[in-house]
């Protein structure tokens, strides 16, 4: 009988028992593993159990629920983007807000450095109190950038792995339900290619997807700040940014085309290797070597 999954399994997990700061802004909850690694090599039995929300069965149930809802509401326009958004959209929006604040603080960091340096210039009118405030603000900004950046990358990694597991489970579930006619239209190599190449790409996608809406805002803010400092010359920097974006767009389009061709060859290669292995098994089973 299959054991029912429950959140009670997370009670003893270090990630759930640690305090708020160590949970979201530090990796101190991994100290038991660090302590073991200092003495000997880590074994599989030393690793923590997966959290309830990260388990394959839970993620597959989440996929099935949202897929059923989307197919009912948008029967003619079903998209994986809408599915991923329904599964992890709220968390990802929160991560985007944190990343935007991180980028904004990164922009203001040089401003505080400049104001603090002004205090040490001869004839400066900056008071000692203001200098202390600039130094305190610089310290808080640096600390906030470091902590928020670590949290964002950790959550992006975790969310990317969860999405990879979700789609891998869905592909495996679909492969088990295919009938003989549907199996004749596809190949094992295609399924392996989806699991080994396509699904795993979500692990790195979540790092940079937020920049699609953050980057334009940052360009506008930086252009405004440059305009305040150097005037019309700031438009030159804006023009350089536009040229770089167009160049990267062109390069990415070429990479997409090359990757599509590569995936076709990879699918063909895996299919041929599977046929070779199956033929070798048949030859050995019937003892046709001689």
GROMACS .gro file of C-alpha atoms in nm:
model
  290
    1UNK     CA    1   0.000   0.000   0.000
    2UNK     CA    2   0.138   0.340  -0.101
    3UNK     CA    3   0.232   0.563   0.189
    4UNK     CA    4   0.034   0.886   0.196
    5UNK     CA    5   0.249   1.196   0.168
    6UNK     CA    6   0.210   1.448   0.448
    7UNK     CA    7   0.366   1.776   0.557
    8UNK     CA    8   0.430   1.615   0.895
    9UNK     CA    9   0.738   1.458   0.734
   10UNK     CA   10   0.898   1.806   0.727
   11UNK     CA   11   0.890   1.852   1.104
   12UNK     CA   12   1.242   1.718   1.156
   13UNK     CA   13   1.395   1.876   0.847
   14UNK     CA   14   1.662   2.137   0.940
   15UNK     CA   15   1.528   2.378   0.680
   16UNK     CA   16   1.188   2.385   0.853
   17UNK     CA   17   1.313   2.391   1.211
   18UNK     CA   18   1.566   2.675   1.179
   19UNK     CA   19   1.477   3.040   1.244
   20UNK     CA   20   1.367   3.293   0.981
   21UNK     CA   21   1.711   3.444   0.915
   22UNK     CA   22   1.897   3.114   0.878
   23UNK     CA   23   1.615   2.973   0.665
   24UNK     CA   24   1.595   3.245   0.402
   25UNK     CA   25   1.922   3.437   0.416
   26UNK     CA   26   2.182   3.185   0.529
   27UNK     CA   27   2.283   2.822   0.478
   28UNK     CA   28   2.347   2.751   0.843
   29UNK     CA   29   2.078   2.481   0.837
   30UNK     CA   30   2.326   2.281   0.627
   31UNK     CA   31   2.579   2.279   0.911
   32UNK     CA   32   2.511   1.911   1.001
   33UNK     CA   33   2.622   1.814   0.648
   34UNK     CA   34   2.927   2.041   0.669
   35UNK     CA   35   3.019   1.880   0.998
   36UNK     CA   36   2.998   1.530   0.847
   37UNK     CA   37   3.190   1.637   0.535
   38UNK     CA   38   3.477   1.759   0.754
   39UNK     CA   39   3.519   1.411   0.900
   40UNK     CA   40   3.440   1.184   0.606
   41UNK     CA   41   3.284   1.165   0.264
   42UNK     CA   42   2.908   1.228   0.259
   43UNK     CA   43   2.695   0.920   0.194
   44UNK     CA   44   2.344   0.906   0.053
   45UNK     CA   45   2.210   0.809   0.394
   46UNK     CA   46   2.347   1.137   0.537
   47UNK     CA   47   2.132   1.354   0.311
   48UNK     CA   48   1.808   1.508   0.431
   49UNK     CA   49   1.475   1.382   0.305
   50UNK     CA   50   1.306   1.590   0.037
   51UNK     CA   51   1.063   1.850   0.159
   52UNK     CA   52   0.696   1.781   0.099
   53UNK     CA   53   0.665   2.050  -0.171
   54UNK     CA   54   0.971   1.915  -0.355
   55UNK     CA   55   0.859   1.552  -0.381
   56UNK     CA   56   0.785   1.405  -0.722
   57UNK     CA   57   0.439   1.278  -0.632
   58UNK     CA   58   0.332   1.614  -0.492
   59UNK     CA   59   0.460   1.804  -0.795
   60UNK     CA   60   0.289   1.561  -1.032
   61UNK     CA   61  -0.042   1.608  -0.849
   62UNK     CA   62   0.010   1.984  -0.878
   63UNK     CA   63   0.067   1.948  -1.252
   64UNK     CA   64  -0.244   1.734  -1.300
   65UNK     CA   65  -0.467   1.976  -1.105
   66UNK     CA   66  -0.352   2.282  -1.295
   67UNK     CA   67  -0.352   2.102  -1.629
   68UNK     CA   68  -0.714   1.995  -1.580
   69UNK     CA   69  -0.812   2.349  -1.485
   70UNK     CA   70  -0.633   2.505  -1.783
   71UNK     CA   71  -0.774   2.259  -2.036
   72UNK     CA   72  -1.125   2.338  -1.915
   73UNK     CA   73  -1.080   2.716  -1.925
   74UNK     CA   74  -0.857   2.745  -2.232
   75UNK     CA   75  -0.930   2.435  -2.437
   76UNK     CA   76  -0.818   2.599  -2.762
   77UNK     CA   77  -0.518   2.787  -2.622
   78UNK     CA   78  -0.331   2.570  -2.371
   79UNK     CA   79   0.023   2.686  -2.299
   80UNK     CA   80   0.301   2.565  -2.072
   81UNK     CA   81   0.371   2.924  -1.968
   82UNK     CA   82   0.023   2.955  -1.819
   83UNK     CA   83   0.067   2.619  -1.650
   84UNK     CA   84   0.399   2.716  -1.489
   85UNK     CA   85   0.253   3.049  -1.381
   86UNK     CA   86  -0.042   2.876  -1.213
   87UNK     CA   87   0.196   2.640  -1.033
   88UNK     CA   88   0.469   2.880  -0.922
   89UNK     CA   89   0.360   3.227  -1.040
   90UNK     CA   90   0.303   3.391  -0.700
   91UNK     CA   91   0.639   3.280  -0.564
   92UNK     CA   92   0.818   3.387  -0.882
   93UNK     CA   93   0.656   3.731  -0.873
   94UNK     CA   94   0.779   3.772  -0.515
   95UNK     CA   95   1.128   3.673  -0.629
   96UNK     CA   96   1.106   3.932  -0.907
   97UNK     CA   97   1.021   4.207  -0.659
   98UNK     CA   98   1.316   4.107  -0.439
   99UNK     CA   99   1.549   4.104  -0.741
  100UNK     CA  100   1.426   4.447  -0.852
  101UNK     CA  101   1.493   4.587  -0.504
  102UNK     CA  102   1.837   4.423  -0.515
  103UNK     CA  103   1.914   4.588  -0.850
  104UNK     CA  104   1.784   4.924  -0.727
  105UNK     CA  105   2.008   4.903  -0.421
  106UNK     CA  106   2.301   4.812  -0.646
  107UNK     CA  107   2.240   5.134  -0.841
  108UNK     CA  108   2.224   5.348  -0.527
  109UNK     CA  109   2.541   5.192  -0.383
  110UNK     CA  110   2.783   5.411  -0.588
  111UNK     CA  111   2.578   5.719  -0.498
  112UNK     CA  112   2.635   5.661  -0.127
  113UNK     CA  113   3.004   5.597  -0.194
  114UNK     CA  114   3.028   5.928  -0.378
  115UNK     CA  115   2.849   6.120  -0.103
  116UNK     CA  116   3.075   5.965   0.159
  117UNK     CA  117   3.392   6.046  -0.038
  118UNK     CA  118   3.274   6.406  -0.072
  119UNK     CA  119   3.306   6.444   0.307
  120UNK     CA  120   3.683   6.391   0.287
  121UNK     CA  121   3.741   6.647   0.010
  122UNK     CA  122   3.901   6.980   0.109
  123UNK     CA  123   3.642   7.249   0.167
  124UNK     CA  124   3.356   7.000   0.186
  125UNK     CA  125   3.032   7.127   0.341
  126UNK     CA  126   2.914   6.777   0.437
  127UNK     CA  127   2.869   6.756   0.814
  128UNK     CA  128   3.002   6.475   1.030
  129UNK     CA  129   2.648   6.362   1.108
  130UNK     CA  130   2.567   6.336   0.738
  131UNK     CA  131   2.888   6.141   0.680
  132UNK     CA  132   2.791   5.892   0.951
  133UNK     CA  133   2.447   5.858   0.793
  134UNK     CA  134   2.605   5.794   0.451
  135UNK     CA  135   2.837   5.530   0.601
  136UNK     CA  136   2.545   5.362   0.781
  137UNK     CA  137   2.337   5.366   0.464
  138UNK     CA  138   2.628   5.220   0.267
  139UNK     CA  139   2.665   4.940   0.522
  140UNK     CA  140   2.292   4.860   0.519
  141UNK     CA  141   2.277   4.865   0.138
  142UNK     CA  142   2.575   4.630   0.108
  143UNK     CA  143   2.424   4.392   0.362
  144UNK     CA  144   2.082   4.401   0.191
  145UNK     CA  145   2.235   4.335  -0.151
  146UNK     CA  146   2.430   4.035  -0.021
  147UNK     CA  147   2.138   3.876   0.166
  148UNK     CA  148   1.875   3.934  -0.103
  149UNK     CA  149   2.106   3.807  -0.376
  150UNK     CA  150   2.176   3.482  -0.188
  151UNK     CA  151   1.806   3.431  -0.125
  152UNK     CA  152   1.716   3.492  -0.489
  153UNK     CA  153   1.974   3.250  -0.628
  154UNK     CA  154   1.880   2.983  -0.375
  155UNK     CA  155   1.509   3.014  -0.453
  156UNK     CA  156   1.580   3.020  -0.829
  157UNK     CA  157   1.776   2.697  -0.796
  158UNK     CA  158   1.503   2.534  -0.591
  159UNK     CA  159   1.223   2.654  -0.819
  160UNK     CA  160   1.416   2.544  -1.128
  161UNK     CA  161   1.467   2.195  -0.986
  162UNK     CA  162   1.099   2.172  -0.885
  163UNK     CA  163   0.992   2.272  -1.237
  164UNK     CA  164   1.231   2.019  -1.389
  165UNK     CA  165   1.093   1.743  -1.165
  166UNK     CA  166   0.736   1.852  -1.244
  167UNK     CA  167   0.779   1.829  -1.622
  168UNK     CA  168   0.992   1.514  -1.604
  169UNK     CA  169   0.718   1.344  -1.400
  170UNK     CA  170   0.454   1.464  -1.645
  171UNK     CA  171   0.653   1.331  -1.943
  172UNK     CA  172   0.706   0.996  -1.771
  173UNK     CA  173   0.335   0.977  -1.681
  174UNK     CA  174   0.237   1.052  -2.040
  175UNK     CA  175   0.482   0.795  -2.176
  176UNK     CA  176   0.323   0.525  -1.958
  177UNK     CA  177  -0.024   0.609  -2.091
  178UNK     CA  178   0.061   0.600  -2.461
  179UNK     CA  179  -0.108   0.328  -2.664
  180UNK     CA  180   0.056   0.126  -2.938
  181UNK     CA  181  -0.053   0.364  -3.216
  182UNK     CA  182   0.083   0.668  -3.032
  183UNK     CA  183   0.409   0.485  -2.955
  184UNK     CA  184   0.453   0.421  -3.326
  185UNK     CA  185   0.445   0.796  -3.387
  186UNK     CA  186   0.727   0.871  -3.146
  187UNK     CA  187   1.044   0.704  -3.022
  188UNK     CA  188   1.225   0.629  -2.700
  189UNK     CA  189   1.497   0.865  -2.813
  190UNK     CA  190   1.250   1.151  -2.831
  191UNK     CA  191   1.127   1.083  -2.476
  192UNK     CA  192   1.484   1.055  -2.346
  193UNK     CA  193   1.572   1.378  -2.525
  194UNK     CA  194   1.281   1.558  -2.357
  195UNK     CA  195   1.390   1.435  -2.015
  196UNK     CA  196   1.765   1.482  -2.057
  197UNK     CA  197   1.775   1.811  -2.250
  198UNK     CA  198   1.449   2.005  -2.256
  199UNK     CA  199   1.315   1.961  -1.903
  200UNK     CA  200   1.651   2.028  -1.740
  201UNK     CA  201   1.677   2.372  -1.906
  202UNK     CA  202   1.433   2.511  -1.648
  203UNK     CA  203   1.711   2.487  -1.389
  204UNK     CA  204   1.887   2.785  -1.547
  205UNK     CA  205   1.589   2.967  -1.699
  206UNK     CA  206   1.462   3.110  -1.370
  207UNK     CA  207   1.789   3.296  -1.311
  208UNK     CA  208   1.749   3.532  -1.605
  209UNK     CA  209   1.377   3.534  -1.691
  210UNK     CA  210   1.310   3.820  -1.446
  211UNK     CA  211   1.548   4.044  -1.639
  212UNK     CA  212   1.292   4.068  -1.923
  213UNK     CA  213   1.099   4.328  -1.724
  214UNK     CA  214   1.369   4.449  -1.483
  215UNK     CA  215   1.628   4.536  -1.751
  216UNK     CA  216   1.414   4.804  -1.929
  217UNK     CA  217   1.337   4.972  -1.596
  218UNK     CA  218   1.705   4.969  -1.502
  219UNK     CA  219   1.802   5.122  -1.836
  220UNK     CA  220   1.550   5.405  -1.786
  221UNK     CA  221   1.667   5.472  -1.429
  222UNK     CA  222   2.037   5.465  -1.520
  223UNK     CA  223   1.980   5.691  -1.819
  224UNK     CA  224   1.800   5.941  -1.595
  225UNK     CA  225   2.084   5.934  -1.339
  226UNK     CA  226   2.343   5.980  -1.612
  227UNK     CA  227   2.142   6.268  -1.756
  228UNK     CA  228   2.159   6.438  -1.415
  229UNK     CA  229   2.538   6.403  -1.413
  230UNK     CA  230   2.659   6.449  -1.772
  231UNK     CA  231   2.357   6.574  -1.966
  232UNK     CA  232   2.300   6.482  -2.330
  233UNK     CA  233   2.611   6.261  -2.338
  234UNK     CA  234   2.407   6.002  -2.147
  235UNK     CA  235   2.219   5.932  -2.472
  236UNK     CA  236   2.542   5.783  -2.608
  237UNK     CA  237   2.537   5.523  -2.330
  238UNK     CA  238   2.170   5.454  -2.406
  239UNK     CA  239   2.255   5.404  -2.773
  240UNK     CA  240   2.532   5.159  -2.683
  241UNK     CA  241   2.287   4.963  -2.465
  242UNK     CA  242   2.036   4.945  -2.751
  243UNK     CA  243   2.305   4.821  -2.992
  244UNK     CA  244   2.415   4.554  -2.742
  245UNK     CA  245   2.054   4.439  -2.692
  246UNK     CA  246   2.001   4.412  -3.071
  247UNK     CA  247   2.328   4.222  -3.108
  248UNK     CA  248   2.238   3.979  -2.830
  249UNK     CA  249   1.890   3.930  -2.978
  250UNK     CA  250   2.045   3.837  -3.312
  251UNK     CA  251   2.294   3.599  -3.146
  252UNK     CA  252   2.021   3.434  -2.940
  253UNK     CA  253   1.806   3.378  -3.251
  254UNK     CA  254   2.102   3.203  -3.416
  255UNK     CA  255   2.161   2.990  -3.105
  256UNK     CA  256   1.794   2.887  -3.102
  257UNK     CA  257   1.817   2.774  -3.465
  258UNK     CA  258   2.138   2.580  -3.399
  259UNK     CA  259   1.988   2.419  -3.089
  260UNK     CA  260   1.679   2.309  -3.279
  261UNK     CA  261   1.900   2.139  -3.536
  262UNK     CA  262   2.112   1.986  -3.260
  263UNK     CA  263   1.805   1.843  -3.085
  264UNK     CA  264   1.693   1.676  -3.408
  265UNK     CA  265   2.033   1.510  -3.448
  266UNK     CA  266   2.038   1.418  -3.077
  267UNK     CA  267   1.696   1.254  -3.108
  268UNK     CA  268   1.813   1.062  -3.416
  269UNK     CA  269   2.134   0.953  -3.240
  270UNK     CA  270   1.951   0.826  -2.932
  271UNK     CA  271   1.699   0.640  -3.146
  272UNK     CA  272   1.975   0.466  -3.344
  273UNK     CA  273   2.160   0.370  -3.024
  274UNK     CA  274   1.843   0.223  -2.876
  275UNK     CA  275   1.782   0.021  -3.192
  276UNK     CA  276   2.142  -0.105  -3.183
  277UNK     CA  277   2.113  -0.209  -2.818
  278UNK     CA  278   1.776  -0.379  -2.882
  279UNK     CA  279   1.925  -0.566  -3.178
  280UNK     CA  280   2.223  -0.678  -2.968
  281UNK     CA  281   1.986  -0.812  -2.702
  282UNK     CA  282   1.788  -1.001  -2.968
  283UNK     CA  283   2.107  -1.152  -3.115
  284UNK     CA  284   2.227  -1.266  -2.772
  285UNK     CA  285   1.884  -1.398  -2.672
  286UNK     CA  286   1.863  -1.622  -2.979
  287UNK     CA  287   2.236  -1.702  -2.967
  288UNK     CA  288   2.296  -1.580  -3.321
  289UNK     CA  289   2.655  -1.471  -3.257
  290UNK     CA  290   2.794  -1.768  -3.443
   0.00000   0.00000   0.00000
